[in-house]
mmCIF file of C-alpha atoms in Angstrom:
data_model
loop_
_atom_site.group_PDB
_atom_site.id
_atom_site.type_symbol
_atom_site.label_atom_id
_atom_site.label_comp_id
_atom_site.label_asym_id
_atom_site.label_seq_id
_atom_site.Cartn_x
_atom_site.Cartn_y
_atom_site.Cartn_z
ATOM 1 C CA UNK E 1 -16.531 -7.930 -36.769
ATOM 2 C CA UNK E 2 -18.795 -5.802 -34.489
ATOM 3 C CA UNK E 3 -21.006 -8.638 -33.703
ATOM 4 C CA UNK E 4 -17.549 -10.690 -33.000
ATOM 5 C CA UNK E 5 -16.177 -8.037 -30.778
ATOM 6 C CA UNK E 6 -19.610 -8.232 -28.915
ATOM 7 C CA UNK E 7 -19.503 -11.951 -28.200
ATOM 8 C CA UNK E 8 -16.023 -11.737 -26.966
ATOM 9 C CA UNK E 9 -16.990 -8.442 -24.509
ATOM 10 C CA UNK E 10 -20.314 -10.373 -23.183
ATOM 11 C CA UNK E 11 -18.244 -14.002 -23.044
ATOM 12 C CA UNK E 12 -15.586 -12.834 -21.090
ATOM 13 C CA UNK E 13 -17.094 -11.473 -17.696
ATOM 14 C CA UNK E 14 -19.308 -14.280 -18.164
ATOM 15 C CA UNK E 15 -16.773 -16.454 -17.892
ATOM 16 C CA UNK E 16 -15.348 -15.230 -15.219
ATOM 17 C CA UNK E 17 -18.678 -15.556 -13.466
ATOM 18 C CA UNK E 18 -19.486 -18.607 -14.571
ATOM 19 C CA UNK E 19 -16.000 -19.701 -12.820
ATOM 20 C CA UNK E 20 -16.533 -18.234 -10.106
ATOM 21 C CA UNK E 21 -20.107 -19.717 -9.396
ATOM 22 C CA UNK E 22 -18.899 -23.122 -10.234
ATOM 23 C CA UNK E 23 -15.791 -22.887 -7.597
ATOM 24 C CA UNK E 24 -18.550 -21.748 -4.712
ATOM 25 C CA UNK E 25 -20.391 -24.544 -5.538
ATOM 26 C CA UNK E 26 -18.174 -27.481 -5.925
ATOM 27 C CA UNK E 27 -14.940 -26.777 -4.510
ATOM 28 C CA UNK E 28 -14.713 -26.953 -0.668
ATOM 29 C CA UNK E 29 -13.654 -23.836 1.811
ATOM 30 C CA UNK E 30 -11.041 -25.591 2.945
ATOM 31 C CA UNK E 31 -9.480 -26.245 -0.835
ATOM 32 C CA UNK E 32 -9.701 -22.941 -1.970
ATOM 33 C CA UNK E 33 -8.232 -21.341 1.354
ATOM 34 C CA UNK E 34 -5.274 -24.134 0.930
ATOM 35 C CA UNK E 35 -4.586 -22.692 -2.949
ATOM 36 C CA UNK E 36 -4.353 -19.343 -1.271
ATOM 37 C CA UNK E 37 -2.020 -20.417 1.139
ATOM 38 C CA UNK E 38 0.139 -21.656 -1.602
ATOM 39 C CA UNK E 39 -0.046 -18.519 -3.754
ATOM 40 C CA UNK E 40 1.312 -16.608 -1.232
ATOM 41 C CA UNK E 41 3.800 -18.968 -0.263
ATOM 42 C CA UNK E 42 4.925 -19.342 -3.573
ATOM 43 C CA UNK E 43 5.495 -15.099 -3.467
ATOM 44 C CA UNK E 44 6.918 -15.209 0.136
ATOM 45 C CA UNK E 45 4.580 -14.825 2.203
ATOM 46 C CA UNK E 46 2.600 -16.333 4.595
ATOM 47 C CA UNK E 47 -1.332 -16.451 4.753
ATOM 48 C CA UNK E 48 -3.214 -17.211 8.275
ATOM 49 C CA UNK E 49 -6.823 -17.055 8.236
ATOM 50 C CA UNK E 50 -9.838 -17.543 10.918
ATOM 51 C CA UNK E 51 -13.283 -18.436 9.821
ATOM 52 C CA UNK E 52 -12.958 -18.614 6.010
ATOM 53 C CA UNK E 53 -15.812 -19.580 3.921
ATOM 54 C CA UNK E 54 -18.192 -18.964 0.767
ATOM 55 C CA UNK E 55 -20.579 -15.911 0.605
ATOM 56 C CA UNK E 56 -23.452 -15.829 -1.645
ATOM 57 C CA UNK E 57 -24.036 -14.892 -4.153
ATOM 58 C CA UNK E 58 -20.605 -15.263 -5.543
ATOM 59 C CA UNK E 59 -17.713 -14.822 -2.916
ATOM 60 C CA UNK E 60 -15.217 -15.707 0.171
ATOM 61 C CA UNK E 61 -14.858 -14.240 3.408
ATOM 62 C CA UNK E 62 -12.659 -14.578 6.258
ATOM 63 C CA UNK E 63 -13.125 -13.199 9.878
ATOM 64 C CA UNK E 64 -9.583 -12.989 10.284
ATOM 65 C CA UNK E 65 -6.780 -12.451 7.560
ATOM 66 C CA UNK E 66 -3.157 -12.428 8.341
ATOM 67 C CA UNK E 67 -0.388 -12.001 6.007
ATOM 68 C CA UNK E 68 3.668 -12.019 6.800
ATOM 69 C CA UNK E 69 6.730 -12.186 5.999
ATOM 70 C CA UNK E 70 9.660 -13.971 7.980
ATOM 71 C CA UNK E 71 9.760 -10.930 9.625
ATOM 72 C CA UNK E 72 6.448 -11.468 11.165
ATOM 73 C CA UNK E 73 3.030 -10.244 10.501
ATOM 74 C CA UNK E 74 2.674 -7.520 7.740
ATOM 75 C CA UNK E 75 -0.627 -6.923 7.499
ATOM 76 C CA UNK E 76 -4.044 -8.208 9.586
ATOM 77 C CA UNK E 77 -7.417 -7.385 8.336
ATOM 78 C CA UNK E 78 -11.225 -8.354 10.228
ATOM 79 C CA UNK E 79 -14.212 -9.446 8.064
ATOM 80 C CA UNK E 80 -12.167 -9.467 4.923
ATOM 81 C CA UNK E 81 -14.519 -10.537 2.070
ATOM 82 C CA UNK E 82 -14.278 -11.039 -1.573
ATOM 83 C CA UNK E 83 -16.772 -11.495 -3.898
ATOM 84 C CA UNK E 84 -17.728 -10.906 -7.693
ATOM 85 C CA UNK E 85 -20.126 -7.940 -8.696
ATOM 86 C CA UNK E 86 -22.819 -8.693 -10.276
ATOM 87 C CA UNK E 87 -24.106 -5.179 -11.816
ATOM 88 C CA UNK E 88 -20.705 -4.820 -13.540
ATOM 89 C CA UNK E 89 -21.675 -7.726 -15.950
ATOM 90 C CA UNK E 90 -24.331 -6.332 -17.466
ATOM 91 C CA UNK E 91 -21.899 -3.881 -18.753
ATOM 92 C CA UNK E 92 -19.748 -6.308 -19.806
ATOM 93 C CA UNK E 93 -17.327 -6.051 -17.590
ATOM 94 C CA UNK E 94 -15.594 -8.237 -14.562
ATOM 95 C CA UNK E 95 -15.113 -6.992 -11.373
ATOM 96 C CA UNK E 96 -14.076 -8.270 -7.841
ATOM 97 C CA UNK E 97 -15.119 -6.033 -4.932
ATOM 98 C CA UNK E 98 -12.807 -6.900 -1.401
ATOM 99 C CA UNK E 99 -13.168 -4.671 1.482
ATOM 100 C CA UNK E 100 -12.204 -5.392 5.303
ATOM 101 C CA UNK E 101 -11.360 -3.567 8.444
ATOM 102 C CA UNK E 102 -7.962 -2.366 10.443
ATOM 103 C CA UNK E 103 -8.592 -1.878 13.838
ATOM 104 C CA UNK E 104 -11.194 0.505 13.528
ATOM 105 C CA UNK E 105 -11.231 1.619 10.417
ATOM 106 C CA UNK E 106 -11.813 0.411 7.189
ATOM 107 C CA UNK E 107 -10.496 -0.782 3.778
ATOM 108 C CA UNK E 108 -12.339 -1.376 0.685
ATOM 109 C CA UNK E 109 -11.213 -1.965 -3.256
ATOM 110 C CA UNK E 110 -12.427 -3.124 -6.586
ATOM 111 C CA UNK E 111 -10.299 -5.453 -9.230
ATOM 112 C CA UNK E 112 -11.271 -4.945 -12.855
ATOM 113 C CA UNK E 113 -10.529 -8.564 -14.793
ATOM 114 C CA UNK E 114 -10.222 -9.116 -18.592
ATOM 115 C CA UNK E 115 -8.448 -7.596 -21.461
ATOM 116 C CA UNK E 116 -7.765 -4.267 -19.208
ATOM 117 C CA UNK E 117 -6.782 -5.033 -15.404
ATOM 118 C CA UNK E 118 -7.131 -2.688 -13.086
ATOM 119 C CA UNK E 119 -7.541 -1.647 -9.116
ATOM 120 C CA UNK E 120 -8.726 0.724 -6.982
ATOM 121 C CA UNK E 121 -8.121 1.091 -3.297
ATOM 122 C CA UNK E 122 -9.632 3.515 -0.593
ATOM 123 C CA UNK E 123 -8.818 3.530 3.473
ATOM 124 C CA UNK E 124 -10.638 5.454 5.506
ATOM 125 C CA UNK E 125 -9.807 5.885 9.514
ATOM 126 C CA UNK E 126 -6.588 3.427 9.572
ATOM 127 C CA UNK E 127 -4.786 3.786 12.436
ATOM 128 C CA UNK E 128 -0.813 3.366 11.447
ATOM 129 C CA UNK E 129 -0.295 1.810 14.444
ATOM 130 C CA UNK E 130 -2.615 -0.790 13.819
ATOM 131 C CA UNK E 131 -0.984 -1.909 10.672
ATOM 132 C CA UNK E 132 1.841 -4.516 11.771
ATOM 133 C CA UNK E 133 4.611 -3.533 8.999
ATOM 134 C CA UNK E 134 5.730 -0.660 10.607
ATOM 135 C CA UNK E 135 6.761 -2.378 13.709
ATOM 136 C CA UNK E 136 7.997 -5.889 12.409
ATOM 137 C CA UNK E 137 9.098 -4.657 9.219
ATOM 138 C CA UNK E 138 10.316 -0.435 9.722
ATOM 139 C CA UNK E 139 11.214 -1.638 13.337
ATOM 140 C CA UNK E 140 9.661 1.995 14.216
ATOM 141 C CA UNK E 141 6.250 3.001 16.049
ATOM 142 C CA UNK E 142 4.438 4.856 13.693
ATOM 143 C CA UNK E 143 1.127 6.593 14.435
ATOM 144 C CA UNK E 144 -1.847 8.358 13.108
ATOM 145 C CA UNK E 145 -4.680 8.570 10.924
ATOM 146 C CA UNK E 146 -4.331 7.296 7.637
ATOM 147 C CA UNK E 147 -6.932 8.460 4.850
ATOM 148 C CA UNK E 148 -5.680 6.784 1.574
ATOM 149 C CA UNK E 149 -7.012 6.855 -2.491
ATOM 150 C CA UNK E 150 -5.272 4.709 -4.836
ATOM 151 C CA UNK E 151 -5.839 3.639 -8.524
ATOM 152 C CA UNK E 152 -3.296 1.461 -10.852
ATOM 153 C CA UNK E 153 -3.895 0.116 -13.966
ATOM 154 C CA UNK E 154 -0.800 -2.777 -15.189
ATOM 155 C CA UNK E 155 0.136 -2.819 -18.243
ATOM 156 C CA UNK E 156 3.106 -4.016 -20.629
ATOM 157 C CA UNK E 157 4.969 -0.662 -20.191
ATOM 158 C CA UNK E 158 4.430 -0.565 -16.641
ATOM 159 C CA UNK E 159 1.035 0.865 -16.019
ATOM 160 C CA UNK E 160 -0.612 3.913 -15.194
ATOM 161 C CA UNK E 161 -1.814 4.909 -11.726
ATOM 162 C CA UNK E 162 -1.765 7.296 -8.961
ATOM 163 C CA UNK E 163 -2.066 7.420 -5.254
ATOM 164 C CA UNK E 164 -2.882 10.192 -2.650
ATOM 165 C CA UNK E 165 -2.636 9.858 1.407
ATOM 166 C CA UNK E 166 -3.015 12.286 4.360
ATOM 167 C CA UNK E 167 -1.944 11.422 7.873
ATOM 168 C CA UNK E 168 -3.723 13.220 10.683
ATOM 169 C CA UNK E 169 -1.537 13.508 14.488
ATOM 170 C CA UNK E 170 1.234 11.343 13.158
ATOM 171 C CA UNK E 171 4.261 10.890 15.785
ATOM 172 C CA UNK E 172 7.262 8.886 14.343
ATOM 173 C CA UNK E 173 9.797 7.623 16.785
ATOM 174 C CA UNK E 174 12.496 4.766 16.026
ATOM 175 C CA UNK E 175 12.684 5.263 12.421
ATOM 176 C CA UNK E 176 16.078 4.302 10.432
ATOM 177 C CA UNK E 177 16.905 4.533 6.417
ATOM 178 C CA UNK E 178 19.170 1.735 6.691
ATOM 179 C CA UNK E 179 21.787 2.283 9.954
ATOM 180 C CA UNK E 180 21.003 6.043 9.780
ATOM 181 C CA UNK E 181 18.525 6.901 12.170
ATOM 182 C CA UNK E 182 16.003 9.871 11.901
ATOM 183 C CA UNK E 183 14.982 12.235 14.285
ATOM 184 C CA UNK E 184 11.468 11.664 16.099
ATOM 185 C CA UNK E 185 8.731 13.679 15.613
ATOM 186 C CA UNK E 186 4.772 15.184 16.162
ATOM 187 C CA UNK E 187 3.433 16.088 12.344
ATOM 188 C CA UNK E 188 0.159 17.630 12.311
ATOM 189 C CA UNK E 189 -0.212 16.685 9.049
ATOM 190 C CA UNK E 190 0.913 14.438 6.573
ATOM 191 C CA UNK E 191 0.349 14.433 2.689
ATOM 192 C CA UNK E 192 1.747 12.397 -0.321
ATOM 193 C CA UNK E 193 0.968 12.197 -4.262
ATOM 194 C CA UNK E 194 2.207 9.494 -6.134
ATOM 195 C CA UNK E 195 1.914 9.532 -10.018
ATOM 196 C CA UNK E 196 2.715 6.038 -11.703
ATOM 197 C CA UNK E 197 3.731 6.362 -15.855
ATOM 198 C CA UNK E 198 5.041 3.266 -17.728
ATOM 199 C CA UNK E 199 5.949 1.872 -14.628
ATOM 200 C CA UNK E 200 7.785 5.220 -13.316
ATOM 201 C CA UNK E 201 6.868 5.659 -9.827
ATOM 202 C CA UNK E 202 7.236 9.101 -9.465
ATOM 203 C CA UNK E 203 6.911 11.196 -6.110
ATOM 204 C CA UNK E 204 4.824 14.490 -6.869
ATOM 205 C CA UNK E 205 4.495 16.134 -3.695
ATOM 206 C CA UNK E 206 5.395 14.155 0.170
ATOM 207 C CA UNK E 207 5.289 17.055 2.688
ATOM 208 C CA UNK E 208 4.993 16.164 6.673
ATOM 209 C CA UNK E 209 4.784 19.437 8.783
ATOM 210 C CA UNK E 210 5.712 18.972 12.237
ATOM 211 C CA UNK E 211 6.039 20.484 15.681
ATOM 212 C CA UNK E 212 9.473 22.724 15.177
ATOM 213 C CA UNK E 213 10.300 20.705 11.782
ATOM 214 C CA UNK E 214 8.946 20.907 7.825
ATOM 215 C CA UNK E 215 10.125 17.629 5.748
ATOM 216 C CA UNK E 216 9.834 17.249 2.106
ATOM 217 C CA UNK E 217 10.109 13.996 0.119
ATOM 218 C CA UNK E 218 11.005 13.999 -3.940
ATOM 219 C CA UNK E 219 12.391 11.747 -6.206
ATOM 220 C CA UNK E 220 11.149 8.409 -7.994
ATOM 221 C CA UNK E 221 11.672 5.005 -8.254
ATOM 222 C CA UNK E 222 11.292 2.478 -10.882
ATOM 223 C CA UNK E 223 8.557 -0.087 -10.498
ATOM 224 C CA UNK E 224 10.488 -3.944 -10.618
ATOM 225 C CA UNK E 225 8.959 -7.795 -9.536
ATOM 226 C CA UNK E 226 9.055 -8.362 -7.263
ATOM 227 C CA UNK E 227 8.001 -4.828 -5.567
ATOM 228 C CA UNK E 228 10.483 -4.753 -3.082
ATOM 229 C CA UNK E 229 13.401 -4.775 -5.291
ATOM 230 C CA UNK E 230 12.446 -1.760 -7.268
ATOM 231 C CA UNK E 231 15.945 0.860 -6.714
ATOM 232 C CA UNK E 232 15.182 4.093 -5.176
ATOM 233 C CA UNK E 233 15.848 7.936 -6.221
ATOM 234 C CA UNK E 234 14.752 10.083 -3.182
ATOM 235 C CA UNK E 235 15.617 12.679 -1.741
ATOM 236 C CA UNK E 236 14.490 13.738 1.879
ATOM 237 C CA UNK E 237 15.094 17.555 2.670
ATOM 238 C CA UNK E 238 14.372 18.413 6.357
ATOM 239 C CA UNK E 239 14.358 21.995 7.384
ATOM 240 C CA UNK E 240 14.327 21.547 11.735
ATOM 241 C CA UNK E 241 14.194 24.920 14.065
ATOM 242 C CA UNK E 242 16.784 25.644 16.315
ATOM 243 C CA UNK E 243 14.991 24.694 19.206
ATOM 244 C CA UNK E 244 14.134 21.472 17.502
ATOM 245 C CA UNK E 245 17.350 20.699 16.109
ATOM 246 C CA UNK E 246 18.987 21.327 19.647
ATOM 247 C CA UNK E 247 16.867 18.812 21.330
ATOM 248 C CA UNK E 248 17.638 15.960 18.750
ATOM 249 C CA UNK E 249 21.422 17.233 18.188
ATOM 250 C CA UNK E 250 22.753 13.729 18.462
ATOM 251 C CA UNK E 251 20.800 12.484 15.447
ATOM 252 C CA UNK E 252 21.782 15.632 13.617
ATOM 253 C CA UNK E 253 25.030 15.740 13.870
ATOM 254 C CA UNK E 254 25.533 12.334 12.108
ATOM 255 C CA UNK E 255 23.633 14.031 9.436
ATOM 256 C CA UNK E 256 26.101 16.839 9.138
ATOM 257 C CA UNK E 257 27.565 15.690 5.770
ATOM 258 C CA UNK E 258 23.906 16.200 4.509
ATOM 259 C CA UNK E 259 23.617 19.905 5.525
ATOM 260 C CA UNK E 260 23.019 22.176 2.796
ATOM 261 C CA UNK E 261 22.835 25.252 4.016
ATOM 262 C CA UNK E 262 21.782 26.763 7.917
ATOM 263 C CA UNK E 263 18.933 24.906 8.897
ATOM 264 C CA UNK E 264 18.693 22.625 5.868
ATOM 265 C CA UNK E 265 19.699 19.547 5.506
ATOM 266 C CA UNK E 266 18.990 17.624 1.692
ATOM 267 C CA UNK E 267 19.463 13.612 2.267
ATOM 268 C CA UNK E 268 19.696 11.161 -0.861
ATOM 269 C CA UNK E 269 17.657 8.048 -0.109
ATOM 270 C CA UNK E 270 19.059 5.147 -2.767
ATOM 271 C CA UNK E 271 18.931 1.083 -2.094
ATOM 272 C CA UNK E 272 15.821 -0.940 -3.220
ATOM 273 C CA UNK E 273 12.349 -0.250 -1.571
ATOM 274 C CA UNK E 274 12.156 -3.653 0.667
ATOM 275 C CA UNK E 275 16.051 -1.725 2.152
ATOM 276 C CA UNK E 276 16.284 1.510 1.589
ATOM 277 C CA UNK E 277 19.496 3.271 2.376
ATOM 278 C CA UNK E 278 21.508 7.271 2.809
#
């Protein structure tokens, strides 16, 4: 049984290699970026890329990557490349390192094949307004600096994973939860902890402290597929200073039914995560 168990923990990553190898060297550029295409089509979305080809030893890269929606562009990466690591095969394991760059900084992520899927993902020096989805998608200008760890692991119960960000100088102008709009606003800093549990999305700690306002973020959301259909559980407290709350006292008064207390204002967040809603 132990030898079995060995075969089977060798064979598969060397499978997956062998696959791999065999589509580099046989199946053209233009083939493989066409069954990409159609992937992403087939999950609606669109795929646009410049300058795809193979990489040895085993892998694809692209000097630009585009994906959308019929919204427009969502997302638009430079020198996006994937390719299989070899190292990890020796251990018996299958893994596909992709990295690429936003604007000027940089993205960079590992998928775990086999018996136990997995990712990782790490940003470092994203600029929010760089990334497309805010503007086409949030219809809002977002900036700042995004910094960015995440780690999921899928399984039948819904996986296991968590995320952490922090936002340096964001600014948020234009942004609406539904029809309600929110007020604008300087953060120096931004920070978020996500803990995924059997497919439980839960939001540990979201906390953006601004210039004359303190906003905190709680709440969960069920994890669904397609993604953007999961139902959201939020709720968004915002605790504005006078001075602040006079200045944007148009956008706060249509939040009056949300005001707690003097100062406070606690706003439920429900709808789905592709259209969130108050």
């Amino acid at each position: 049984m132990k030898r079995r168990t060995l075969y089977l923990a060798c064979g598969i990553p060397a499978a997956v290699a062998c696959f791999f190898f065999l589509t580099i060297l046989f199946v053209p550029s233009r083939s493989i970026e066409g069954l990409l295409v159609r992937i992403c089509g087939n999950a609606g979305y669109t795929l646009r890329c410049t300058g795809f080809g193979k990489i040895l030893p085993v892998g694809f890269s692209a000097r630009t990557l585009e994906i959308g929606s019929e919204k427009g562009a969502l997302l638009q990466l430079r020198d996006a490349k994937l390719r299989l690591e070899l190292l990890p095969l020796l251990a018996g394991k299958a893994a596909v390192a992709c990295s690429g760059g936003i604007g000027t900084g940089e993205v960079e992520g590992e998928i775990f094949l086999g018996k136990s899927p997995a990712w990782d993902l790490k940003c470092r020096g994203v600029r929010l307004e760089e990334i497309p989805f805010f503007k086409n998608v949030a219809e809002a200008n977002i900036k700042g600096e995004l910094r960015l760890n995440g780690k999921l692991a899928p399984g039948k119960d819904g996986g296991q994973g968590d995320m952490q960000l922090e936002v340096k100088g964001a600014e948020i102008a234009g942004l609406k939860v539904g029809s309600m709009p929110l007020p604008d606003a300087a953060y120096r800093e931004v920070r978020g902890a996500l803990k995924i549990d059997k497919g439980r999305a839960a939001v540990k700690s979201f906390t953006l402290n601004g210039d004359g306002i303190y906003v905190r973020i709680s709440g969960d959301t069920q994890l669904a597929n397609p993604l953007g259909t999961s139902p959201l559980n939020l709720t968004m407290e915002m605790m504005p200073k006078p001075a602040f709350l006079e200045r944007q006292k148009f956008v706060f008064l249509l939040l009056t039914k949300y005001q707690s207390s003097p100062g406070a204002f606690s706003i439920p967040i429900r709808g789905t995560l592709a259209h969130p809603s108050i």
